[in-house]
Amino acid sequence: EFSKKGGMFEMVQLWVNLPKKHKMDPPRYQPIFSKDIPTTTLSSGDINDGSVRIIAGQVNDVKGPAKTFTPVNLWDVQINTTEKEFDFKFEDGHNVMVFVRKGGIICIGSENKQLGAQDMAILESRGEMLTIKGTEDDTKLLILSGEPINEPIAARGPFVMNTQEEIIQANRDYHSGNFV
């Protein structure tokens, strides 16, 4: 449809760091189509307030199709109203990020964080609840959370490893044609 009519095209590509023991596993691409992503209501239970598309992880008892090496949630959230607050539950200790694709929100907590379009917040990993209120109708955001790996990170170019030595080896493997 888009190729015939054109228009606005929006895409997010995520690369998720793997635990050290899985860094050399064969690469895996997961094509996930819109029709395969389940949708549920926001915490109000009213479909008119908005929805959550569960790409990875789960909301309530609804699970997303993406396969992950560690516990990860990726939710595509639509908020249609500025009149209500919505709660999002996570596992205790998860790192949480919110990216506002369109509109605006307030992350309600000890310090209310206001975010506008294209803003991102990385939130503390204490607690199990995030409360959000839309500041504009038709707000769209991505909420991501994940269990911290707590391993060192070394990154250069397209590679993310745990040490500089591993980065050097990955580059050698790539340039010699041995990269898997």
N, CA, C and O atoms as a DFTB+ gen file, in Angstrom:
720 C
 N C O
     1  1       0.825      -1.195       0.000
     2  2       0.000       0.000       0.000
     3  2       0.869       1.257       0.000
     4  3       0.634       2.158      -0.806
     5  1       1.868       1.342       0.886
     6  2       2.722       2.527       0.948
     7  2       3.455       2.756      -0.371
     8  3       3.595       3.895      -0.815
     9  1       3.926       1.667      -1.002
    10  2       4.674       1.807      -2.248
    11  2       3.802       2.362      -3.374
    12  3       4.326       2.936      -4.330
    13  1       2.482       2.200      -3.276
    14  2       1.583       2.707      -4.303
    15  2       1.157       4.144      -4.042
    16  3       1.051       4.939      -4.976
    17  1       0.911       4.485      -2.775
    18  2       0.357       5.804      -2.442
    19  2       1.382       6.775      -1.874
    20  3       1.173       7.987      -1.920
    21  1       2.486       6.260      -1.339
    22  2       3.466       7.146      -0.716
    23  2       2.967       7.666       0.617
    24  3       2.030       7.117       1.195
    25  1       3.597       8.730       1.105
    26  2       3.184       9.327       2.373
    27  2       4.260       9.197       3.426
    28  3       5.411       8.885       3.122
    29  1       3.882       9.435       4.653
    30  2       4.813       9.387       5.773
    31  2       5.179       7.942       6.096
    32  3       4.308       7.081       6.210
    33  1       6.475       7.689       6.243
    34  2       6.959       6.359       6.601
    35  2       7.782       6.491       7.866
    36  3       8.727       7.278       7.916
    37  1       7.437       5.739       8.870
    38  2       8.150       5.797      10.139
    39  2       8.645       4.406      10.476
    40  3       7.910       3.426      10.351
    41  1       9.916       4.324      10.909
    42  2      10.501       3.036      11.229
    43  2      11.446       3.201      12.408
    44  3      12.123       4.220      12.543
    45  1      11.481       2.189      13.253
    46  2      12.446       2.144      14.347
    47  2      13.157       0.809      14.241
    48  3      12.524      -0.244      14.171
    49  1      14.472       0.865      14.232
    50  2      15.264      -0.358      14.218
    51  2      16.021      -0.420      15.533
    52  3      16.726       0.521      15.898
    53  1      15.876      -1.521      16.238
    54  2      16.530      -1.674      17.535
    55  2      17.581      -2.766      17.476
    56  3      17.373      -3.831      16.896
    57  1      18.697      -2.476      18.082
    58  2      19.743      -3.463      18.270
    59  2      19.870      -3.646      19.762
    60  3      20.117      -2.682      20.486
    61  1      19.705      -4.863      20.233
    62  2      19.725      -5.143      21.663
    63  2      21.024      -5.866      22.007
    64  3      21.384      -6.853      21.366
    65  1      21.718      -5.367      23.017
    66  2      22.960      -5.994      23.460
    67  2      22.667      -7.397      24.000
    68  3      21.671      -7.614      24.691
    69  1      23.534      -8.324      23.679
    70  2      23.374      -9.706      24.141
    71  2      24.317      -9.995      25.301
    72  3      25.369      -9.367      25.413
    73  1      23.956     -10.931      26.158
    74  2      24.898     -11.384      27.181
    75  2      26.139     -11.974      26.515
    76  3      26.057     -12.509      25.410
    77  1      27.278     -11.878      27.180
    78  2      28.558     -12.346      26.651
    79  2      28.468     -13.764      26.087
    80  3      29.031     -14.050      25.030
    81  1      27.765     -14.644      26.784
    82  2      27.706     -16.046      26.347
    83  2      26.981     -16.221      25.007
    84  3      27.102     -17.274      24.380
    85  1      26.229     -15.206      24.559
    86  2      25.491     -15.301      23.298
    87  2      26.049     -14.396      22.203
    88  3      25.495     -14.356      21.105
    89  1      27.124     -13.675      22.474
    90  2      27.646     -12.721      21.491
    91  2      28.073     -13.380      20.185
    92  3      27.982     -12.753      19.129
    93  1      28.530     -14.611      20.228
    94  2      28.998     -15.282      19.011
    95  2      27.958     -16.243      18.423
    96  3      28.262     -17.003      17.504
    97  1      26.741     -16.208      18.951
    98  2      25.665     -17.000      18.354
    99  2      25.403     -16.505      16.928
   100  3      25.680     -15.345      16.623
   101  1      24.883     -17.353      16.063
   102  2      24.558     -16.897      14.705
   103  2      23.567     -15.732      14.759
   104  3      22.685     -15.709      15.617
   105  1      23.710     -14.768      13.848
   106  2      22.786     -13.632      13.837
   107  2      21.358     -14.107      13.562
   108  3      21.124     -15.128      12.916
   109  1      20.428     -13.327      14.076
   110  2      19.018     -13.692      13.908
   111  2      18.219     -12.429      13.585
   112  3      18.199     -11.476      14.364
   113  1      17.580     -12.438      12.457
   114  2      16.684     -11.356      12.069
   115  2      15.264     -11.845      12.286
   116  3      14.922     -12.970      11.922
   117  1      14.446     -10.998      12.878
   118  2      13.060     -11.394      13.134
   119  2      12.116     -10.469      12.374
   120  3      11.842      -9.360      12.832
   121  1      11.624     -10.899      11.242
   122  2      10.623     -10.076      10.564
   123  2       9.303     -10.188      11.335
   124  3       8.745     -11.278      11.467
   125  1       8.826      -9.084      11.827
   126  2       7.572      -9.079      12.580
   127  2       6.619      -8.134      11.864
   128  3       6.890      -6.940      11.737
   129  1       5.512      -8.673      11.403
   130  2       4.548      -7.902      10.648
   131  2       3.458      -7.368      11.570
   132  3       3.155      -7.963      12.604
   133  1       2.884      -6.254      11.186
   134  2       1.849      -5.618      11.995
   135  2       0.737      -6.599      12.374
   136  3       0.244      -6.576      13.502
   137  1       0.349      -7.449      11.443
   138  2      -0.748      -8.389      11.699
   139  2      -0.401      -9.403      12.789
   140  3      -1.293     -10.040      13.351
   141  1       0.903      -9.556      13.092
   142  2       1.346     -10.531      14.091
   143  2       1.510      -9.927      15.486
   144  3       1.837     -10.637      16.438
   145  1       1.281      -8.615      15.607
   146  2       1.487      -7.929      16.884
   147  2       0.145      -7.790      17.602
   148  3      -0.759      -7.119      17.106
   149  1       0.015      -8.428      18.776
   150  2      -1.254      -8.319      19.508
   151  2      -1.423      -6.937      20.144
   152  3      -0.449      -6.243      20.435
   153  1      -2.673      -6.564      20.346
   154  2      -3.018      -5.265      20.935
   155  2      -3.904      -5.481      22.143
   156  3      -4.754      -6.371      22.163
   157  1      -3.690      -4.642      23.159
   158  2      -4.550      -4.659      24.336
   159  2      -4.844      -3.219      24.737
   160  3      -4.268      -2.282      24.185
   161  1      -5.740      -3.051      25.694
   162  2      -6.095      -1.707      26.146
   163  2      -5.042      -1.173      27.112
   164  3      -4.220      -1.924      27.636
   165  1      -5.085       0.130      27.334
   166  2      -4.290       0.745      28.385
   167  2      -4.864       0.316      29.733
   168  3      -5.864      -0.400      29.779
   169  1      -4.245       0.743      30.820
   170  2      -4.656       0.292      32.155
   171  2      -6.091       0.682      32.513
   172  3      -6.682       0.074      33.405
   173  1      -6.666       1.684      31.836
   174  2      -8.055       2.066      32.096
   175  2      -9.031       0.992      31.641
   176  3     -10.152       0.915      32.144
   177  1      -8.608       0.158      30.687
   178  2      -9.497      -0.867      30.144
   179  2     -10.442      -0.349      29.073
   180  3     -11.208      -1.126      28.503
   181  1     -10.406       0.949      28.785
   182  2     -11.302       1.563      27.806
   183  2     -10.559       1.722      26.484
   184  3      -9.595       2.484      26.413
   185  1     -10.983       1.025      25.442
   186  2     -10.318       1.072      24.141
   187  2     -10.308       2.480      23.561
   188  3      -9.431       2.802      22.759
   189  1     -11.259       3.328      23.946
   190  2     -11.288       4.706      23.453
   191  2     -10.129       5.543      23.993
   192  3      -9.772       6.560      23.398
   193  1      -9.539       5.124      25.117
   194  2      -8.425       5.869      25.714
   195  2      -7.113       5.633      24.970
   196  3      -6.204       6.459      25.041
   197  1      -7.011       4.521      24.263
   198  2      -5.791       4.192      23.542
   199  2      -5.513       2.710      23.614
   200  3      -6.374       1.923      24.008
   201  1      -4.297       2.329      23.229
   202  2      -3.972       0.910      23.160
   203  2      -2.479       0.686      23.323
   204  3      -1.677       1.618      23.272
   205  1      -2.128      -0.589      23.522
   206  2      -0.739      -1.011      23.594
   207  2      -0.553      -2.175      22.617
   208  3      -1.241      -3.192      22.711
   209  1       0.377      -2.014      21.688
   210  2       0.772      -3.111      20.795
   211  2       1.998      -3.750      21.429
   212  3       2.993      -3.067      21.671
   213  1       1.945      -5.042      21.702
   214  2       3.021      -5.732      22.413
   215  2       3.924      -6.409      21.377
   216  3       3.570      -7.442      20.810
   217  1       5.089      -5.812      21.143
   218  2       6.043      -6.351      20.173
   219  2       6.911      -7.406      20.853
   220  3       7.163      -8.472      20.290
   221  1       7.363      -7.102      22.062
   222  2       8.148      -8.056      22.858
   223  2       7.683      -7.961      24.302
   224  3       7.197      -6.922      24.750
   225  1       7.840      -9.062      25.019
   226  2       7.417      -9.082      26.419
   227  2       5.924      -9.284      26.522
   228  3       5.303      -9.923      25.673
   229  1       5.359      -8.725      27.579
   230  2       3.918      -8.876      27.735
   231  2       3.317      -7.734      28.524
   232  3       3.989      -7.067      29.310
   233  1       2.038      -7.528      28.294
   234  2       1.199      -6.607      29.058
   235  2       0.028      -7.444      29.527
   236  3      -0.683      -8.048      28.724
   237  1      -0.165      -7.475      30.840
   238  2      -1.150      -8.363      31.435
   239  2      -0.848      -9.783      30.960
   240  3       0.261     -10.267      31.185
   241  1      -1.769     -10.453      30.329
   242  2      -1.529     -11.817      29.863
   243  2      -1.286     -11.890      28.359
   244  3      -1.273     -12.979      27.786
   245  1      -1.095     -10.748      27.721
   246  2      -0.909     -10.700      26.275
   247  2       0.589     -10.625      25.975
   248  3       1.276      -9.712      26.434
   249  1       1.087     -11.591      25.202
   250  2       2.518     -11.682      24.896
   251  2       2.796     -11.268      23.456
   252  3       2.014     -11.537      22.544
   253  1       3.942     -10.605      23.283
   254  2       4.378     -10.191      21.957
   255  2       5.133     -11.294      21.238
   256  3       5.556     -12.261      21.871
   257  1       5.316     -11.166      19.902
   258  2       5.926     -12.221      19.096
   259  2       7.459     -12.253      19.106
   260  3       8.036     -13.282      18.752
   261  1       8.132     -11.183      19.493
   262  2       9.592     -11.149      19.398
   263  2      10.238     -12.095      20.410
   264  3       9.792     -12.215      21.551
   265  1      11.294     -12.759      19.960
   266  2      12.060     -13.652      20.834
   267  2      13.300     -12.899      21.308
   268  3      13.979     -12.252      20.511
   269  1      13.593     -12.984      22.601
   270  2      14.725     -12.270      23.170
   271  2      15.579     -13.214      24.016
   272  3      15.089     -14.232      24.505
   273  1      16.858     -12.870      24.184
   274  2      17.770     -13.684      24.986
   275  2      17.606     -13.419      26.474
   276  3      17.836     -14.304      27.298
   277  1      17.210     -12.208      26.813
   278  2      16.954     -11.823      28.198
   279  2      15.576     -11.177      28.244
   280  3      15.051     -10.795      27.198
   281  1      14.976     -11.042      29.418
   282  2      13.639     -10.432      29.489
   283  2      13.639      -8.988      28.964
   284  3      14.332      -8.120      29.496
   285  1      12.853      -8.754      27.915
   286  2      12.729      -7.438      27.284
   287  2      11.263      -7.173      26.985
   288  3      10.539      -8.066      26.545
   289  1      10.829      -5.943      27.226
   290  2       9.506      -5.489      26.810
   291  2       9.681      -4.388      25.775
   292  3      10.522      -3.505      25.943
   293  1       8.897      -4.434      24.711
   294  2       8.839      -3.367      23.721
   295  2       7.378      -3.167      23.376
   296  3       6.732      -4.029      22.779
   297  1       6.873      -1.998      23.770
   298  2       5.455      -1.702      23.604
   299  2       5.283      -0.449      22.771
   300  3       5.941       0.563      23.013
   301  1       4.400      -0.515      21.791
   302  2       4.025       0.618      20.957
   303  2       2.699       1.133      21.518
   304  3       1.665       0.475      21.400
   305  1       2.744       2.318      22.131
   306  2       1.604       2.827      22.907
   307  2       0.938       3.992      22.189
   308  3       1.608       4.895      21.688
   309  1      -0.377       3.958      22.146
   310  2      -1.204       5.035      21.610
   311  2      -2.046       5.581      22.757
   312  3      -2.795       4.830      23.382
   313  1      -1.934       6.882      23.043
   314  2      -2.755       7.528      24.082
   315  2      -3.637       8.561      23.391
   316  3      -3.144       9.493      22.755
   317  1      -4.946       8.382      23.525
   318  2      -5.899       9.245      22.825
   319  2      -6.445      10.389      23.671
   320  3      -7.173      11.233      23.149
   321  1      -6.121      10.445      24.945
   322  2      -6.731      11.435      25.827
   323  2      -5.692      12.086      26.733
   324  3      -4.654      11.496      27.032
   325  1      -5.983      13.293      27.159
   326  2      -5.136      13.990      28.149
   327  2      -5.807      14.000      29.514
   328  3      -5.309      14.622      30.452
   329  1      -6.918      13.321      29.623
   330  2      -7.739      13.374      30.834
   331  2      -7.392      12.307      31.871
   332  3      -7.835      12.402      33.016
   333  1      -6.608      11.291      31.496
   334  2      -6.370      10.164      32.408
   335  2      -4.886       9.845      32.514
   336  3      -4.086      10.179      31.640
   337  1      -4.549       9.182      33.625
   338  2      -3.212       8.645      33.813
   339  2      -3.265       7.137      33.552
   340  3      -4.276       6.486      33.813
   341  1      -2.161       6.597      33.035
   342  2      -2.100       5.178      32.702
   343  2      -0.872       4.552      33.348
   344  3       0.217       5.126      33.326
   345  1      -1.062       3.365      33.924
   346  2       0.015       2.649      34.606
   347  2       0.568       1.554      33.707
   348  3      -0.169       0.857      33.010
   349  1       1.892       1.427      33.747
   350  2       2.593       0.377      33.018
   351  2       3.454      -0.369      34.025
   352  3       4.262       0.238      34.729
   353  1       3.282      -1.688      34.095
   354  2       3.995      -2.509      35.078
   355  2       5.193      -3.203      34.441
   356  3       5.143      -3.663      33.300
   357  1       6.288      -3.264      35.230
   358  2       7.531      -3.902      34.793
   359  2       8.028      -4.816      35.893
   360  3       7.580      -4.750      37.038
   361  1       8.963      -5.665      35.518
   362  2       9.666      -6.449      36.528
   363  2      10.538      -5.496      37.335
   364  3      11.129      -4.573      36.774
   365  1      10.623      -5.708      38.645
   366  2      11.467      -4.883      39.493
   367  2      12.913      -4.974      39.016
   368  3      13.413      -6.068      38.754
   369  1      13.579      -3.843      38.903
   370  2      14.976      -3.804      38.489
   371  2      15.206      -3.615      37.011
   372  3      16.347      -3.414      36.594
   373  1      14.151      -3.671      36.190
   374  2      14.322      -3.441      34.754
   375  2      14.762      -2.007      34.484
   376  3      14.308      -1.075      35.148
   377  1      15.650      -1.835      33.502
   378  2      15.909      -0.506      32.961
   379  2      14.716      -0.156      32.077
   380  3      14.188      -1.015      31.371
   381  1      14.290       1.111      32.119
   382  2      13.111       1.530      31.359
   383  2      13.447       2.773      30.543
   384  3      14.053       3.717      31.049
   385  1      13.046       2.758      29.276
   386  2      13.189       3.923      28.404
   387  2      11.839       4.236      27.781
   388  3      11.053       3.339      27.476
   389  1      11.584       5.531      27.598
   390  2      10.367       5.980      26.923
   391  2      10.789       6.899      25.783
   392  3      11.533       7.857      25.992
   393  1      10.311       6.604      24.578
   394  2      10.576       7.449      23.411
   395  2       9.239       7.939      22.874
   396  3       8.375       7.136      22.519
   397  1       9.070       9.258      22.814
   398  2       7.823       9.847      22.314
   399  2       7.946      10.030      20.809
   400  3       8.752      10.831      20.334
   401  1       7.147       9.288      20.071
   402  2       7.149       9.386      18.610
   403  2       6.354      10.593      18.132
   404  3       6.728      11.245      17.158
   405  1       5.248      10.889      18.826
   406  2       4.365      11.982      18.435
   407  2       3.609      12.439      19.677
   408  3       3.241      11.616      20.515
   409  1       3.378      13.735      19.802
   410  2       2.604      14.252      20.931
   411  2       3.487      14.565      22.118
   412  3       4.619      15.021      21.962
   413  1       2.958      14.316      23.313
   414  2       3.710      14.607      24.522
   415  2       3.138      13.870      25.719
   416  3       1.971      13.478      25.730
   417  1       3.990      13.688      26.733
   418  2       3.578      12.982      27.945
   419  2       4.244      13.599      29.169
   420  3       5.192      14.378      29.064
   421  1       3.728      13.234      30.308
   422  2       4.393      13.455      31.585
   423  2       4.576      12.078      32.211
   424  3       3.616      11.323      32.359
   425  1       5.827      11.753      32.579
   426  2       6.105      10.557      33.367
   427  2       5.935      10.973      34.818
   428  3       6.726      11.759      35.339
   429  1       4.916      10.454      35.463
   430  2       4.554      10.898      36.808
   431  2       5.324      10.084      37.833
   432  3       5.349       8.854      37.787
   433  1       5.953      10.799      38.759
   434  2       6.732      10.149      39.811
   435  2       7.308      11.182      40.743
   436  3       6.777      12.286      40.857
   437  1       8.399      10.832      41.417
   438  2       9.005      11.778      42.349
   439  2       9.452      13.048      41.629
   440  3       9.381      14.145      42.184
   441  1       9.909      12.892      40.398
   442  2      10.205      14.040      39.539
   443  2       9.399      13.861      38.266
   444  3       9.696      12.978      37.461
   445  1       8.380      14.691      38.077
   446  2       7.587      14.583      36.859
   447  2       8.455      14.978      35.671
   448  3       8.979      16.091      35.618
   449  1       8.606      14.055      34.715
   450  2       9.403      14.331      33.517
   451  2       8.448      14.593      32.374
   452  3       7.629      13.740      32.032
   453  1       8.551      15.775      31.780
   454  2       7.723      16.090      30.630
   455  2       8.535      15.849      29.366
   456  3       9.676      16.297      29.248
   457  1       7.929      15.135      28.426
   458  2       8.590      14.796      27.177
   459  2       7.711      15.199      26.010
   460  3       6.493      15.020      26.043
   461  1       8.343      15.750      24.968
   462  2       7.639      16.089      23.742
   463  2       8.037      15.157      22.626
   464  3       8.763      14.187      22.840
   465  1       7.562      15.453      21.439
   466  2       7.844      14.611      20.273
   467  2       9.345      14.463      20.075
   468  3      10.092      15.439      20.144
   469  1       9.777      13.233      19.830
   470  2      11.163      12.845      19.586
   471  2      12.050      12.919      20.829
   472  3      13.270      12.792      20.719
   473  1      11.458      13.123      22.008
   474  2      12.218      13.088      23.265
   475  2      12.295      11.661      23.776
   476  3      11.423      10.836      23.503
   477  1      13.360      11.386      24.527
   478  2      13.531      10.077      25.148
   479  2      13.976      10.264      26.587
   480  3      14.762      11.160      26.894
   481  1      13.472       9.417      27.460
   482  2      13.892       9.432      28.863
   483  2      14.328       8.029      29.251
   484  3      13.686       7.039      28.901
   485  1      15.429       7.966      29.979
   486  2      15.883       6.713      30.585
   487  2      15.561       6.850      32.064
   488  3      16.054       7.756      32.735
   489  1      14.736       5.952      32.562
   490  2      14.222       6.072      33.917
   491  2      14.949       5.133      34.866
   492  3      15.485       4.103      34.457
   493  1      14.957       5.502      36.131
   494  2      15.622       4.679      37.141
   495  2      15.024       3.289      37.188
   496  3      13.842       3.097      36.903
   497  1      15.847       2.326      37.548
   498  2      15.406       0.931      37.566
   499  2      14.947       0.509      38.954
   500  3      15.196      -0.615      39.390
   501  1      14.274       1.427      39.641
   502  2      13.704       1.079      40.942
   503  2      12.195       1.042      40.810
   504  3      11.591       1.933      40.213
   505  1      11.601       0.021      41.360
   506  2      10.151      -0.066      41.321
   507  2       9.647      -0.869      40.149
   508  3      10.416      -1.345      39.315
   509  1       8.340      -1.008      40.105
   510  2       7.711      -1.855      39.103
   511  2       6.634      -1.137      38.314
   512  3       5.915      -1.769      37.541
   513  1       6.504       0.191      38.494
   514  2       5.378       0.895      37.889
   515  2       5.834       2.217      37.284
   516  3       6.624       2.955      37.874
   517  1       5.314       2.496      36.089
   518  2       5.494       3.788      35.445
   519  2       4.101       4.326      35.163
   520  3       3.268       3.642      34.570
   521  1       3.857       5.555      35.592
   522  2       2.572       6.196      35.331
   523  2       2.797       7.322      34.328
   524  3       3.678       8.163      34.506
   525  1       1.989       7.323      33.277
   526  2       2.131       8.298      32.195
   527  2       0.792       8.977      31.955
   528  3      -0.268       8.355      32.018
   529  1       0.876      10.277      31.678
   530  2      -0.306      11.037      31.273
   531  2       0.027      11.756      29.973
   532  3       1.067      12.405      29.869
   533  1      -0.847      11.643      28.991
   534  2      -0.654      12.348      27.735
   535  2      -0.882      13.835      27.921
   536  3      -1.786      14.239      28.653
   537  1      -0.069      14.656      27.263
   538  2      -0.266      16.112      27.293
   539  2      -0.866      16.599      25.981
   540  3      -1.233      17.768      25.855
   541  1      -0.966      15.706      25.011
   542  2      -1.609      16.001      23.726
   543  2      -2.431      14.789      23.324
   544  3      -2.032      13.649      23.562
   545  1      -3.575      15.040      22.717
   546  2      -4.349      13.934      22.161
   547  2      -3.538      13.271      21.053
   548  3      -2.679      13.907      20.442
   549  1      -3.807      12.012      20.797
   550  2      -3.150      11.256      19.732
   551  2      -1.633      11.189      19.939
   552  3      -0.858      11.432      19.014
   553  1      -1.231      10.860      21.152
   554  2       0.189      10.711      21.479
   555  2       0.618       9.278      21.203
   556  3      -0.103       8.327      21.507
   557  1       1.819       9.137      20.616
   558  2       2.357       7.819      20.295
   559  2       3.743       7.704      20.898
   560  3       4.562       8.613      20.764
   561  1       4.008       6.587      21.563
   562  2       5.310       6.395      22.175
   563  2       5.716       4.938      22.167
   564  3       4.891       4.039      22.005
   565  1       7.007       4.729      22.345
   566  2       7.552       3.397      22.549
   567  2       8.024       3.324      23.988
   568  3       8.693       4.232      24.481
   569  1       7.670       2.242      24.655
   570  2       8.178       1.978      25.998
   571  2       8.995       0.698      25.899
   572  3       8.527      -0.326      25.403
   573  1      10.221       0.785      26.380
   574  2      11.131      -0.357      26.354
   575  2      11.606      -0.616      27.770
   576  3      11.888       0.319      28.519
   577  1      11.693      -1.871      28.131
   578  2      12.303      -2.212      29.416
   579  2      13.061      -3.516      29.248
   580  3      12.746      -4.335      28.384
   581  1      14.058      -3.687      30.087
   582  2      14.826      -4.913      30.009
   583  2      15.614      -5.173      31.258
   584  3      15.956      -4.266      32.017
   585  1      15.888      -6.429      31.446
   586  2      16.699      -6.847      32.571
   587  2      18.147      -6.428      32.306
   588  3      18.695      -6.773      31.259
   589  1      18.777      -5.698      33.220
   590  2      20.169      -5.307      33.006
   591  2      21.077      -6.531      32.899
   592  3      20.925      -7.498      33.645
   593  1      22.018      -6.473      31.963
   594  2      22.977      -7.562      31.798
   595  2      24.133      -7.395      32.789
   596  3      24.718      -8.377      33.245
   597  1      24.453      -6.135      33.118
   598  2      25.533      -5.819      34.059
   599  2      26.873      -6.401      33.618
   600  3      27.603      -6.990      34.415
   601  1      27.179      -6.224      32.337
   602  2      28.466      -6.621      31.781
   603  2      29.093      -5.384      31.147
   604  3      28.379      -4.470      30.734
   605  1      30.436      -5.346      31.064
   606  2      31.076      -4.197      30.410
   607  2      30.676      -4.138      28.941
   608  3      30.362      -5.157      28.327
   609  1      30.694      -2.921      28.387
   610  2      30.339      -2.717      26.985
   611  2      31.511      -2.036      26.284
   612  3      32.046      -1.037      26.764
   613  1      31.896      -2.592      25.145
   614  2      32.881      -1.979      24.261
   615  2      32.238      -1.909      22.885
   616  3      31.791      -2.929      22.359
   617  1      32.188      -0.733      22.301
   618  2      31.521      -0.565      21.012
   619  2      32.421       0.195      20.054
   620  3      33.128       1.128      20.433
   621  1      32.372      -0.236      18.798
   622  2      33.087       0.477      17.736
   623  2      32.484       0.040      16.422
   624  3      32.385      -1.152      16.131
   625  1      32.082       1.022      15.630
   626  2      31.442       0.706      14.354
   627  2      30.188      -0.111      14.598
   628  3      29.388       0.227      15.471
   629  1      30.006      -1.187      13.835
   630  2      28.784      -1.972      13.990
   631  2      28.860      -3.019      15.100
   632  3      27.914      -3.782      15.295
   633  1      29.981      -3.061      15.829
   634  2      30.175      -4.129      16.797
   635  2      29.994      -3.640      18.234
   636  3      30.440      -2.553      18.601
   637  1      29.332      -4.469      19.029
   638  2      29.221      -4.240      20.474
   639  2      29.667      -5.529      21.143
   640  3      29.039      -6.577      20.988
   641  1      30.745      -5.438      21.879
   642  2      31.306      -6.592      22.571
   643  2      31.511      -6.211      24.039
   644  3      30.962      -5.215      24.511
   645  1      32.305      -7.008      24.754
   646  2      32.549      -6.731      26.169
   647  2      33.922      -6.117      26.435
   648  3      34.121      -5.480      27.470
   649  1      34.868      -6.299      25.517
   650  2      36.212      -5.744      25.712
   651  2      36.722      -5.180      24.386
   652  3      36.214      -5.527      23.320
   653  1      37.724      -4.314      24.460
   654  2      38.344      -3.785      23.248
   655  2      39.015      -4.904      22.444
   656  3      39.023      -4.870      21.214
   657  1      39.574      -5.893      23.145
   658  2      40.193      -7.021      22.456
   659  2      39.169      -7.763      21.606
   660  3      39.476      -8.179      20.489
   661  1      37.956      -7.934      22.125
   662  2      36.902      -8.605      21.358
   663  2      36.485      -7.762      20.148
   664  3      36.155      -8.312      19.098
   665  1      36.499      -6.445      20.287
   666  2      36.192      -5.553      19.160
   667  2      37.255      -5.726      18.073
   668  3      36.928      -5.850      16.893
   669  1      38.514      -5.733      18.474
   670  2      39.606      -5.913      17.510
   671  2      39.452      -7.240      16.787
   672  3      39.608      -7.296      15.567
   673  1      39.149      -8.314      17.518
   674  2      38.967      -9.632      16.894
   675  2      37.767      -9.633      15.959
   676  3      37.838     -10.217      14.877
   677  1      36.675      -8.999      16.344
   678  2      35.489      -8.933      15.482
   679  2      35.824      -8.215      14.173
   680  3      35.389      -8.640      13.103
   681  1      36.598      -7.126      14.255
   682  2      37.012      -6.416      13.037
   683  2      37.916      -7.286      12.174
   684  3      37.775      -7.304      10.951
   685  1      38.847      -8.010      12.804
   686  2      39.719      -8.925      12.047
   687  2      38.881      -9.989      11.334
   688  3      39.066     -10.255      10.147
   689  1      37.961     -10.587      12.084
   690  2      37.102     -11.622      11.500
   691  2      36.298     -11.060      10.315
   692  3      36.171     -11.713       9.279
   693  1      35.773      -9.874      10.476
   694  2      34.983      -9.250       9.414
   695  2      35.826      -9.014       8.170
   696  3      35.416      -9.365       7.064
   697  1      36.996      -8.423       8.345
   698  2      37.853      -8.085       7.198
   699  2      38.482      -9.305       6.535
   700  3      38.848      -9.252       5.361
   701  1      38.611     -10.410       7.280
   702  2      39.187     -11.626       6.694
   703  2      38.112     -12.549       6.119
   704  3      38.433     -13.606       5.576
   705  1      36.851     -12.162       6.232
   706  2      35.766     -12.979       5.691
   707  2      35.319     -14.103       6.611
   708  3      34.535     -14.962       6.209
   709  1      35.812     -14.100       7.839
   710  2      35.442     -15.158       8.800
   711  2      34.309     -14.739       9.710
   712  3      33.957     -15.472      10.635
   713  1      33.744     -13.603       9.475
   714  2      32.686     -13.109      10.353
   715  2      31.411     -13.901      10.117
   716  3      30.952     -14.015       8.981
   717  1      30.842     -14.441      11.167
   718  2      29.636     -15.256      11.055
   719  2      28.422     -14.368      11.133
   720  3      27.294     -14.855      11.059
